[in-house]
Coordinates of C-alpha atoms in Angstrom, one line a residue:
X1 CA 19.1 17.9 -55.7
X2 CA 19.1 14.2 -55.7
X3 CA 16.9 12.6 -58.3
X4 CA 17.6 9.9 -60.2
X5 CA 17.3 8.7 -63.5
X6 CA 14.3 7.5 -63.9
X7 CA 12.7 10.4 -62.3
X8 CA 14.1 13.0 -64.4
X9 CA 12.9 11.2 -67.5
X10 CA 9.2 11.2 -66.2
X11 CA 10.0 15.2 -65.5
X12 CA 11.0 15.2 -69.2
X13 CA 8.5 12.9 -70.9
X14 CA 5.5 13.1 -69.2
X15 CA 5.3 15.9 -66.7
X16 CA 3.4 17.9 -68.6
X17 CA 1.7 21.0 -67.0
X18 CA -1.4 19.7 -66.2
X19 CA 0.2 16.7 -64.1
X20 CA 2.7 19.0 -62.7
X21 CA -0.5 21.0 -61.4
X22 CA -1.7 18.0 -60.1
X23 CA 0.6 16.5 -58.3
X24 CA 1.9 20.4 -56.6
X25 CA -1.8 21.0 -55.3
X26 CA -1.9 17.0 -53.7
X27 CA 1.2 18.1 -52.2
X28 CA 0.1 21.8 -50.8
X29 CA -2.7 20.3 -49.5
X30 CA -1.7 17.2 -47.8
X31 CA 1.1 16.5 -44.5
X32 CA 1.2 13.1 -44.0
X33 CA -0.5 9.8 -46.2
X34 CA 0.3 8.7 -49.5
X35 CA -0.9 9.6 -52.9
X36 CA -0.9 7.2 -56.2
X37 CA -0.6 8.6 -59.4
X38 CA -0.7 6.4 -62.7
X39 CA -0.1 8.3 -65.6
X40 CA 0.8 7.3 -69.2
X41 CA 4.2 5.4 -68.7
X42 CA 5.3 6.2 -65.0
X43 CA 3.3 6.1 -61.7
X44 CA 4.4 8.4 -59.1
X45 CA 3.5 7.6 -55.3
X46 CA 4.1 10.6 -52.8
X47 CA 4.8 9.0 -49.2
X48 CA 4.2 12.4 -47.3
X49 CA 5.1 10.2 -44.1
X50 CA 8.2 9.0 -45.4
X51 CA 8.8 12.0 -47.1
X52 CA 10.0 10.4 -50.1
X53 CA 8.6 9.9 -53.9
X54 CA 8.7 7.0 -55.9
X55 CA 8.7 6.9 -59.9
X56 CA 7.7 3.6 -61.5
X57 CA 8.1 3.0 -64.8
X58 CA 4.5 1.2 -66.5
X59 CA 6.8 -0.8 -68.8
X60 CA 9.1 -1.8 -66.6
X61 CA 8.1 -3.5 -63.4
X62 CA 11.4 -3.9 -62.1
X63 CA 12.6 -0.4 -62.6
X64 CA 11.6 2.1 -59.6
X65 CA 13.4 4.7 -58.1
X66 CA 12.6 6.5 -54.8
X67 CA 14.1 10.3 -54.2
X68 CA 13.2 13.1 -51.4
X69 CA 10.2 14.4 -51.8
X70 CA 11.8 17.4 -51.3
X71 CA 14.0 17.5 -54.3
X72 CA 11.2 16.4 -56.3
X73 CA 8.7 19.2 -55.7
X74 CA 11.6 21.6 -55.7
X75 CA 12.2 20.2 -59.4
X76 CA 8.8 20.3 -59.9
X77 CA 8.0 23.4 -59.1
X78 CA 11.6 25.1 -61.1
X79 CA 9.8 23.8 -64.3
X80 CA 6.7 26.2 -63.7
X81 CA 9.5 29.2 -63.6

C-alpha cells in the first residue's frame, strides 16, 4: 500500500466513521468523475478517472499528496474491520 504521509494522518485524525461511510458509498456508487470532500482540516478529492485520491491539508495550501485510489479505499475499508 502506497499512501503517503499526509494521507495517513487524515486516516488518523479525521476519518472518523461517519466520513469513512461517506466517502466508501461515493466510491461504490460511482466509475468515473470526481468527488470533493472538505472536511475539518483535509479535503479529499476522488479522481475515479484517474484513479487516484488526493489529500489536502486546510491549513496548509501547499501541502497535497496524491495516492491510488486503490490503496486508499483498501485502507479505508481495513479501518471498518
Amino acid at each position: 500500500m502506497s499512501l503517503g504521509s499526509l494521507t495517513l494522518r487524515f486516516l488518523a485524525e479525521e476519518a472518523t466513521q461517519y466520513e469513512r461511510d461517506r466517502l466508501l458509498r461515493v466510491a461504490n456508487e460511482r466509475t468515473a468523475g470526481v468527488e470533493y470532500f472538505t472536511f475539518n482540516v483535509f479535503n479529499v478529492r476522488l479522481d475515479f478517472d484517474a484513479e487516484q485520491v488526493t489529500v489536502e491539508d486546510e491549513l496548509d495550501p501547499e501541502s497535497e499528496e496524491t495516492s491510488p485510489i486503490s490503496d486508499f479505499l483498501a485502507a479505508l475499508t481495513a479501518m471498518d474491520g
